[in-house]
GROMACS .gro file of C-alpha atoms in nm:
model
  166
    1UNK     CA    1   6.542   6.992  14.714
    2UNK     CA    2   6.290   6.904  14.433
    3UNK     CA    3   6.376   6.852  14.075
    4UNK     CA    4   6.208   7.048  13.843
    5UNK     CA    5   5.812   6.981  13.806
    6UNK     CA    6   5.874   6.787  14.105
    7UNK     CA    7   5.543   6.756  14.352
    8UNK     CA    8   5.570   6.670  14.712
    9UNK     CA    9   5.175   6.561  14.738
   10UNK     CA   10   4.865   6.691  14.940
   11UNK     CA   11   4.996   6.645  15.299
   12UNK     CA   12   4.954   6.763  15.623
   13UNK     CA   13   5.143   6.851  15.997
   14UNK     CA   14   4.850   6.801  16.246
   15UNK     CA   15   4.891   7.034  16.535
   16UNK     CA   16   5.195   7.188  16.412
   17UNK     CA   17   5.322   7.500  16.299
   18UNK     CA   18   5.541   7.586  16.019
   19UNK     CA   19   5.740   7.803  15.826
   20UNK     CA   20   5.884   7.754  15.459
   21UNK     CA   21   6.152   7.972  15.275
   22UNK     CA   22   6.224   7.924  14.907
   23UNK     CA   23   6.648   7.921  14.864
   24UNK     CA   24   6.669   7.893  14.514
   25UNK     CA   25   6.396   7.833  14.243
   26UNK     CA   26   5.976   7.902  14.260
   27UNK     CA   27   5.696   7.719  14.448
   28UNK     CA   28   5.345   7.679  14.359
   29UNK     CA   29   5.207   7.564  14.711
   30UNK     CA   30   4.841   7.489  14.723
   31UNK     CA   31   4.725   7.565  15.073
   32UNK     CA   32   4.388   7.421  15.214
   33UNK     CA   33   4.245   7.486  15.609
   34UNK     CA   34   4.053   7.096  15.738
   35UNK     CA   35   3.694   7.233  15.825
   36UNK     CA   36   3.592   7.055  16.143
   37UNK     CA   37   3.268   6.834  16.131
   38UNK     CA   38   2.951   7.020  16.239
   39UNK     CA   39   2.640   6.884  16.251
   40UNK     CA   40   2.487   7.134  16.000
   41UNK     CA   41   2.755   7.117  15.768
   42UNK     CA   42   2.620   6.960  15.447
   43UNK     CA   43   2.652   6.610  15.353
   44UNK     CA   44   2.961   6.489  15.110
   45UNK     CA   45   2.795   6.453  14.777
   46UNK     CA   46   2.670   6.103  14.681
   47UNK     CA   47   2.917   6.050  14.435
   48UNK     CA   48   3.256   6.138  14.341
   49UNK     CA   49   3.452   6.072  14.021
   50UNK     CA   50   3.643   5.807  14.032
   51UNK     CA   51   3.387   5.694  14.248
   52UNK     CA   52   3.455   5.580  14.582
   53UNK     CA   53   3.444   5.229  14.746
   54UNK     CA   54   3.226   5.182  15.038
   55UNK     CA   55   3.540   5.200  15.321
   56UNK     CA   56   3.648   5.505  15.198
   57UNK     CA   57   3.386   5.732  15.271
   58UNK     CA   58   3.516   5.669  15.657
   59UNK     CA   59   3.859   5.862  15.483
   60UNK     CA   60   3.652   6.177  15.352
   61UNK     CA   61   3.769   6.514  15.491
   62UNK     CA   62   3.604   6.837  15.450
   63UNK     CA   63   3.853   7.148  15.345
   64UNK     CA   64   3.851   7.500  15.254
   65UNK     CA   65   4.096   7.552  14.961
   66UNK     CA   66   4.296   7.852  14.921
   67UNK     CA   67   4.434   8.025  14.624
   68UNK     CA   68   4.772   7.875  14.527
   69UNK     CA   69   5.050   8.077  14.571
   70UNK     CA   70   5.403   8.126  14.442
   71UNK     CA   71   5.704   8.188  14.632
   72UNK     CA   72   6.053   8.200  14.550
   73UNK     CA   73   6.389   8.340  14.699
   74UNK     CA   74   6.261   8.728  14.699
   75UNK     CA   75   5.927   8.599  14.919
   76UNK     CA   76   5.849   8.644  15.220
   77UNK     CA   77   5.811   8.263  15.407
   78UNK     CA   78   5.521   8.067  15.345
   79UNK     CA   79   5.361   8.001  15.700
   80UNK     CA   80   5.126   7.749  15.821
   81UNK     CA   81   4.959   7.687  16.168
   82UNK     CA   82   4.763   7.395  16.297
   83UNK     CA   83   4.456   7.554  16.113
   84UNK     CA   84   4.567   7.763  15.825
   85UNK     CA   85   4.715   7.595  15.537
   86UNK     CA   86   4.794   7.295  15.742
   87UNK     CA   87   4.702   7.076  15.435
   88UNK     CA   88   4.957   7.187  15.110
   89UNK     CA   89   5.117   7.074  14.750
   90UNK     CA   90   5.419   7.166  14.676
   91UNK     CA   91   5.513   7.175  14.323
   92UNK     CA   92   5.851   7.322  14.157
   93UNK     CA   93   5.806   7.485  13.874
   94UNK     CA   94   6.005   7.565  13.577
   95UNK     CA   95   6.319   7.380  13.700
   96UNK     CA   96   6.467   7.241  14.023
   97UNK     CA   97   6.395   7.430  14.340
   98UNK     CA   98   6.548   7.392  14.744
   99UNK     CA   99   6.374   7.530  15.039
  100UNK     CA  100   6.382   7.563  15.434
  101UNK     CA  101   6.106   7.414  15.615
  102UNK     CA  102   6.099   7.438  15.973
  103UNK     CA  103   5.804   7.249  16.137
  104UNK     CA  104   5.703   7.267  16.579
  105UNK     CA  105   5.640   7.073  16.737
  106UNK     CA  106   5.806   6.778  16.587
  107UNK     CA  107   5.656   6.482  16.445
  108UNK     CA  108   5.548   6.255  16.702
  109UNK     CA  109   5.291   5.970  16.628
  110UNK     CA  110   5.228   5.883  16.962
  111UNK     CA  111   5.063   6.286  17.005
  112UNK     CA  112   4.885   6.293  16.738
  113UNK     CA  113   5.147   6.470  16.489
  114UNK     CA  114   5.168   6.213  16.202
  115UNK     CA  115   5.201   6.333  15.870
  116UNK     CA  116   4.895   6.193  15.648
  117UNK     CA  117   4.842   6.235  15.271
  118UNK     CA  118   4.516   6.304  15.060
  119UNK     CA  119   4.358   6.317  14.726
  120UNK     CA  120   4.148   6.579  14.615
  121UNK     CA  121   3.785   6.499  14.461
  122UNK     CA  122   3.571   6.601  14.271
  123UNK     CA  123   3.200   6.529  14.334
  124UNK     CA  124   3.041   6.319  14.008
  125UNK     CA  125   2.857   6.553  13.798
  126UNK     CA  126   2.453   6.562  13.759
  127UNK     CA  127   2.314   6.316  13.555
  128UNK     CA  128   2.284   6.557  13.232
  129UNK     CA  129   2.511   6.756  13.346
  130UNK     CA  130   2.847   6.841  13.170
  131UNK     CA  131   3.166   6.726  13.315
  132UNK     CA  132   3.396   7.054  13.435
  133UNK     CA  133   3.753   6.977  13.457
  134UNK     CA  134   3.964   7.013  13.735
  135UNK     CA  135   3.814   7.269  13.912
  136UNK     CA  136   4.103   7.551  14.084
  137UNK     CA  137   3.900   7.813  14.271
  138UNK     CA  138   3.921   7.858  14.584
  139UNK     CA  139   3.595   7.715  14.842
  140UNK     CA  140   3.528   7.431  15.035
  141UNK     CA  141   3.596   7.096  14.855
  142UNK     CA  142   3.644   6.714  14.986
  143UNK     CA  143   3.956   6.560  15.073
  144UNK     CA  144   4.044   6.160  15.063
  145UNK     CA  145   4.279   6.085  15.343
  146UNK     CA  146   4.521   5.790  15.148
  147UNK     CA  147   4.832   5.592  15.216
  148UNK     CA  148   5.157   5.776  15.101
  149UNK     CA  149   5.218   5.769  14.747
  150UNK     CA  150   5.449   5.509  14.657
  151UNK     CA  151   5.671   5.721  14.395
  152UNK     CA  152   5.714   5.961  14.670
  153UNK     CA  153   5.968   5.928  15.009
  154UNK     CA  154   6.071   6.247  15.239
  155UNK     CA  155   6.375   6.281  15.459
  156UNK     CA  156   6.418   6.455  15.763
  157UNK     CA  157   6.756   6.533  16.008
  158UNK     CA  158   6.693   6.621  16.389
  159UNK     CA  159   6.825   6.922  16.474
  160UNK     CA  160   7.138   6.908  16.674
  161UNK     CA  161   7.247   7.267  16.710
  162UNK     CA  162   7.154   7.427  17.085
  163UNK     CA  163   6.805   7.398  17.303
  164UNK     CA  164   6.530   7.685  17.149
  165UNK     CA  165   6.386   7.851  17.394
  166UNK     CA  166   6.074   8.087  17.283
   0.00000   0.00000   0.00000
């Protein structure tokens, strides 16, 4: 359940797949896909804005942004897999909404499948430049990985209905 213009932040379920159906109420979700490191990718800019402190270029991910989408009862679900749209926001909009989401495997720290939350940048502009404000197309942008928001907690109940078998 989310209240309305409630967020759940930029997250993400490494190595997991997912599916989301809206109950009641509409979804913006903001999808983006991690882009691996390769050696010829290009360098994170110099500078972001805010600017960064020295530790926390160690926490910079690469991403490939998607265009947000919206989703309510009538849509289809919203699906993610360990490399599409593995990264999301979820915002309510215009009132309080409640959705299904069903993640596999489960989260497990000890594999690898720890939920971790990020910031979006935006690199500093040129000196001369203009500042652009927040930028919404989609295209590769930089991701900061940070602790989970303190204004924000998340629940979850195992599942004790009968063994799945796919």
């Amino acid at each position: 359940l989310q209240s309305g213009q409630a967020c759940i932040p930029l997250h993400d379920h490494p190595g997991m797949h997912g599916m989301l159906k809206v109950l009641y109420g509409t979804l913006s979700i903001h999808g983006f896909d991690r882009l691996l490191h390769e050696p010829s990718a290009a360098p994170p800019p110099a500078a972001f804005t805010p600017p960064l402190l020295p530790f926390q270029r160690e926490a910079l991910r690469r991403a490939l942004r998607r265009p947000a989408g919206l989703f309510s009862a009538a849509s289809p679900p919203c699906l993610l897999s360990p490399h599409r749209d593995n990264l999301h926001q979820i915002a309510a909009l215009d009132g309080p909404a409640a959705f299904l989401d069903i993640l596999a495997p489960p989260y497990d720290p000890d594999a690898g499948r720890d939920c971790h939350y990020y910031q979006l940048l935006q690199p500093a502009p040129e000196p001369g430049a203009q500042a652009h404000g927040h930028e919404e197309a989609a295209g590769e942008v930089w991701l900061l990985e940070i602790p989970q928001p303190a204004d924000f907690w998340c629940g979850g109940e195992p599942y004790p209905g009968p063994k799945v078998t796919l």
